[in-house]
PDB file of C-alpha atoms in Angstrom:
ATOM      1  CA  MET A  15     -16.059   4.711  -9.768  1.00 74.00           C
ATOM      2  CA  SER A  16     -19.547   3.551 -10.567  1.00 85.00           C
ATOM      3  CA  ALA A  17     -22.569   5.868 -10.941  1.00 86.00           C
ATOM      4  CA  ARG A  18     -23.961   4.371  -7.695  1.00 92.00           C
ATOM      5  CA  SER A  19     -20.780   5.166  -5.741  1.00 93.00           C
ATOM      6  CA  LYS A  20     -21.008   8.694  -6.979  1.00 93.00           C
ATOM      7  CA  ALA A  21     -24.668   8.967  -5.993  1.00 94.00           C
ATOM      8  CA  ARG A  22     -23.616   7.489  -2.376  1.00 97.00           C
ATOM      9  CA  LYS A  23     -21.031  10.248  -2.542  1.00 96.00           C
ATOM     10  CA  ARG A  24     -23.167  13.152  -3.578  1.00 94.00           C
ATOM     11  CA  ALA A  25     -25.924  11.852  -1.073  1.00 96.00           C
ATOM     12  CA  LEU A  26     -23.297  11.798   1.865  1.00 97.00           C
ATOM     13  CA  ASP A  27     -22.560  15.373   0.813  1.00 95.00           C
ATOM     14  CA  VAL A  28     -26.231  16.293   1.072  1.00 95.00           C
ATOM     15  CA  LEU A  29     -26.783  14.843   4.103  1.00 97.00           C
ATOM     16  CA  PHE A  30     -23.297  15.872   5.634  1.00 97.00           C
ATOM     17  CA  ALA A  31     -24.255  19.858   4.397  1.00 95.00           C
ATOM     18  CA  ALA A  32     -27.545  19.705   6.384  1.00 96.00           C
ATOM     19  CA  ASP A  33     -25.562  18.275   9.108  1.00 94.00           C
ATOM     20  CA  VAL A  34     -23.127  20.838   9.357  1.00 93.00           C
ATOM     21  CA  ARG A  35     -25.263  23.582   8.413  1.00 94.00           C
ATOM     22  CA  GLY A  36     -28.054  23.190  11.011  1.00 93.00           C
ATOM     23  CA  GLU A  37     -30.482  22.883   7.905  1.00 95.00           C
ATOM     24  CA  THR A  38     -33.218  20.089   7.496  1.00 94.00           C
ATOM     25  CA  PRO A  39     -32.111  17.080   5.083  1.00 94.00           C
ATOM     26  CA  GLU A  40     -35.059  18.580   2.727  1.00 94.00           C
ATOM     27  CA  GLN A  41     -33.711  21.802   2.558  1.00 94.00           C
ATOM     28  CA  SER A  42     -30.254  20.721   1.767  1.00 92.00           C
ATOM     29  CA  LEU A  43     -31.885  18.105  -0.877  1.00 91.00           C
ATOM     30  CA  GLU A  44     -33.883  21.167  -2.831  1.00 91.00           C
ATOM     31  CA  ALA A  45     -30.416  23.139  -2.761  1.00 90.00           C
ATOM     32  CA  GLU A  46     -28.869  20.284  -4.316  1.00 88.00           C
ATOM     33  CA  SER A  47     -31.552  19.599  -6.696  1.00 86.00           C
ATOM     34  CA  LEU A  48     -31.251  23.186  -7.936  1.00 83.00           C
ATOM     35  CA  ARG A  49     -27.219  22.722  -8.304  1.00 84.00           C
ATOM     36  CA  ALA A  50     -27.898  19.451 -10.117  1.00 81.00           C
ATOM     37  CA  ALA A  51     -30.271  20.960 -12.580  1.00 78.00           C
ATOM     38  CA  ALA A  52     -27.686  23.519 -13.507  1.00 80.00           C
ATOM     39  CA  ARG A  53     -24.734  20.731 -13.867  1.00 79.00           C
ATOM     40  CA  PRO A  54     -25.846  18.268 -16.328  1.00 75.00           C
ATOM     41  CA  GLU A  55     -22.223  16.908 -16.906  1.00 74.00           C
ATOM     42  CA  ARG A  56     -23.484  15.439 -13.201  1.00 70.00           C
ATOM     43  CA  ALA A  57     -27.074  14.196 -14.307  1.00 72.00           C
ATOM     44  CA  SER A  58     -25.980  10.231 -14.164  1.00 76.00           C
ATOM     45  CA  SER A  59     -25.491  10.113 -10.464  1.00 83.00           C
ATOM     46  CA  TRP A  60     -28.032  12.449  -9.050  1.00 89.00           C
ATOM     47  CA  PRO A  61     -31.467  10.152  -9.565  1.00 92.00           C
ATOM     48  CA  TYR A  62     -30.086   7.815  -7.223  1.00 95.00           C
ATOM     49  CA  ALA A  63     -28.430  10.361  -4.802  1.00 95.00           C
ATOM     50  CA  ARG A  64     -31.962  12.249  -4.546  1.00 95.00           C
ATOM     51  CA  GLU A  65     -33.492   8.730  -3.774  1.00 97.00           C
ATOM     52  CA  ILE A  66     -31.080   7.590  -1.262  1.00 98.00           C
ATOM     53  CA  VAL A  67     -31.635  11.313   0.729  1.00 97.00           C
ATOM     54  CA  GLN A  68     -35.192  10.936   0.237  1.00 97.00           C
ATOM     55  CA  GLY A  69     -35.138   7.348   1.689  1.00 98.00           C
ATOM     56  CA  VAL A  70     -33.157   8.513   4.637  1.00 98.00           C
ATOM     57  CA  ILE A  71     -35.601  11.211   5.429  1.00 97.00           C
ATOM     58  CA  ASP A  72     -38.660   8.928   5.180  1.00 97.00           C
ATOM     59  CA  HIS A  73     -37.177   6.628   7.400  1.00 98.00           C
ATOM     60  CA  ALA A  74     -34.911   9.032   9.698  1.00 97.00           C
ATOM     61  CA  GLU A  75     -36.421   8.235  13.014  1.00 97.00           C
ATOM     62  CA  GLU A  76     -36.107   4.393  12.798  1.00 97.00           C
ATOM     63  CA  ILE A  77     -32.616   4.497  11.109  1.00 97.00           C
ATOM     64  CA  ASP A  78     -31.223   6.834  13.840  1.00 96.00           C
ATOM     65  CA  GLY A  79     -32.826   4.595  16.237  1.00 96.00           C
ATOM     66  CA  LEU A  80     -30.980   1.589  14.839  1.00 96.00           C
ATOM     67  CA  ILE A  81     -27.687   3.908  14.865  1.00 97.00           C
ATOM     68  CA  ALA A  82     -28.305   4.757  18.525  1.00 95.00           C
ATOM     69  CA  GLY A  83     -29.314   1.080  19.606  1.00 94.00           C
ATOM     70  CA  HIS A  84     -26.033  -0.242  18.372  1.00 94.00           C
ATOM     71  CA  SER A  85     -23.607   2.486  19.046  1.00 92.00           C
ATOM     72  CA  THR A  86     -22.360   1.125  22.591  1.00 82.00           C
ATOM     73  CA  SER A  87     -19.389   3.690  22.890  1.00 81.00           C
ATOM     74  CA  TRP A  88     -20.878   7.058  21.032  1.00 82.00           C
ATOM     75  CA  PRO A  89     -23.812   8.467  21.228  1.00 90.00           C
ATOM     76  CA  ILE A  90     -25.393   9.606  17.669  1.00 91.00           C
ATOM     77  CA  GLU A  91     -25.069  13.366  18.382  1.00 90.00           C
ATOM     78  CA  ARG A  92     -21.393  12.934  19.158  1.00 91.00           C
ATOM     79  CA  MET A  93     -20.360  10.819  16.166  1.00 93.00           C
ATOM     80  CA  PRO A  94     -18.522  12.795  13.343  1.00 94.00           C
ATOM     81  CA  ALA A  95     -21.191  14.274  11.129  1.00 95.00           C
ATOM     82  CA  VAL A  96     -19.706  12.084   8.073  1.00 97.00           C
ATOM     83  CA  ASP A  97     -20.244   9.064   9.828  1.00 97.00           C
ATOM     84  CA  ARG A  98     -23.581   9.572  10.633  1.00 96.00           C
ATOM     85  CA  GLY A  99     -24.377  10.136   7.123  1.00 98.00           C
ATOM     86  CA  ILE A 100     -22.519   7.070   5.976  1.00 98.00           C
ATOM     87  CA  LEU A 101     -24.439   5.181   8.416  1.00 98.00           C
ATOM     88  CA  ARG A 102     -27.527   6.573   7.300  1.00 98.00           C
ATOM     89  CA  ILE A 103     -26.968   5.776   3.966  1.00 98.00           C
ATOM     90  CA  ALA A 104     -26.088   2.119   4.287  1.00 98.00           C
ATOM     91  CA  ILE A 105     -28.684   1.428   6.832  1.00 98.00           C
ATOM     92  CA  TRP A 106     -31.446   2.677   4.030  1.00 98.00           C
ATOM     93  CA  GLU A 107     -29.872   0.631   1.439  1.00 97.00           C
ATOM     94  CA  ALA A 108     -29.561  -2.385   3.515  1.00 96.00           C
ATOM     95  CA  ARG A 109     -33.131  -2.277   4.842  1.00 95.00           C
ATOM     96  CA  TRP A 110     -35.174  -0.379   2.428  1.00 96.00           C
ATOM     97  CA  ASN A 111     -33.600  -0.766  -0.936  1.00 96.00           C
ATOM     98  CA  PRO A 112     -34.008  -4.377  -2.135  1.00 95.00           C
ATOM     99  CA  ASP A 113     -31.854  -3.558  -5.712  1.00 95.00           C
ATOM    100  CA  VAL A 114     -28.525  -3.384  -3.259  1.00 95.00           C
ATOM    101  CA  PRO A 115     -27.087  -6.629  -1.617  1.00 95.00           C
ATOM    102  CA  VAL A 116     -26.586  -5.942   1.968  1.00 96.00           C
ATOM    103  CA  GLY A 117     -22.804  -6.608   1.502  1.00 96.00           C
ATOM    104  CA  VAL A 118     -22.553  -4.019  -0.980  1.00 96.00           C
ATOM    105  CA  ALA A 119     -24.419  -1.175   1.182  1.00 97.00           C
ATOM    106  CA  ILE A 120     -21.497  -2.539   4.050  1.00 97.00           C
ATOM    107  CA  ASP A 121     -18.672  -2.157   1.571  1.00 97.00           C
ATOM    108  CA  GLU A 122     -19.571   0.721   0.012  1.00 97.00           C
ATOM    109  CA  ALA A 123     -20.154   2.453   3.537  1.00 98.00           C
ATOM    110  CA  VAL A 124     -16.563   1.266   4.745  1.00 98.00           C
ATOM    111  CA  GLU A 125     -15.177   2.401   1.728  1.00 97.00           C
ATOM    112  CA  LEU A 126     -16.513   6.221   2.001  1.00 97.00           C
ATOM    113  CA  ALA A 127     -15.497   5.847   5.828  1.00 98.00           C
ATOM    114  CA  LYS A 128     -11.708   5.197   4.822  1.00 97.00           C
ATOM    115  CA  GLU A 129     -11.698   8.026   2.258  1.00 97.00           C
ATOM    116  CA  LEU A 130     -13.429  10.743   4.074  1.00 96.00           C
ATOM    117  CA  SER A 131     -13.330  10.179   7.413  1.00 96.00           C
ATOM    118  CA  THR A 132     -11.088   9.083  10.590  1.00 94.00           C
ATOM    119  CA  ASP A 133      -8.674   6.138  10.765  1.00 96.00           C
ATOM    120  CA  ASP A 134     -11.104   4.596  13.612  1.00 94.00           C
ATOM    121  CA  SER A 135     -14.290   4.971  11.441  1.00 96.00           C
ATOM    122  CA  PRO A 136     -14.155   2.070   8.843  1.00 97.00           C
ATOM    123  CA  LYS A 137     -14.292  -0.273  11.661  1.00 96.00           C
ATOM    124  CA  PHE A 138     -16.912   1.543  13.581  1.00 95.00           C
ATOM    125  CA  VAL A 139     -18.642   1.448  10.590  1.00 97.00           C
ATOM    126  CA  ASN A 140     -18.438  -1.774   9.756  1.00 97.00           C
ATOM    127  CA  GLY A 141     -19.140  -3.145  13.216  1.00 96.00           C
ATOM    128  CA  LEU A 142     -22.387  -1.004  13.604  1.00 96.00           C
ATOM    129  CA  LEU A 143     -23.967  -2.106  10.343  1.00 97.00           C
ATOM    130  CA  THR A 144     -22.935  -5.615  10.835  1.00 96.00           C
ATOM    131  CA  ALA A 145     -24.782  -5.664  14.021  1.00 95.00           C
ATOM    132  CA  VAL A 146     -27.849  -3.852  12.579  1.00 95.00           C
ATOM    133  CA  VAL A 147     -28.015  -6.493   9.472  1.00 93.00           C
ATOM    134  CA  LYS A 148     -27.563  -9.425  12.163  1.00 89.00           C
ATOM    135  CA  GLU A 149     -30.448  -7.942  14.353  1.00 83.00           C
ATOM    136  CA  ALA A 150     -32.680  -7.855  11.054  1.00 73.00           C
ATOM    137  CA  GLY A 151     -31.703 -11.562  10.165  1.00 71.00           C
ATOM    138  CA  GLN A 152     -30.280 -10.113   7.060  1.00 69.00           C
ATOM    139  CA  PRO A 153     -27.465 -11.890   5.503  1.00 63.00           C
ATOM    140  CA  SER A 154     -24.220  -9.708   5.179  1.00 60.00           C
TER     141      SER A 154
END
């Protein structure tokens, strides 16, 4: 697994923890920052994980608006928390991180959904992300 893939998974852990515990993403990010400082063996994936979470925080309203606007069957609050986190990460990468090709952001999100969510989630994640990038006129 690449360092960026590990970072995405760590970022998902932070976002998921905030969602499930009813914390703000900022609180969850701070707690994980403290854990990361105590675990130097995991240092390689932490800077990008922190960048992802901060990006999701900075663009939260727009990201959630894109999710809500493209999810015809599930209101955002009824989606599995892991799917919300995966979508938030992928949308941030696709829209605000020029270092990540859109196709890579989508592929990584679908892989996380396959690994960590329901059997229906990969198709849902792929469809929603494809709609978001099409609307933005980005190549997938």
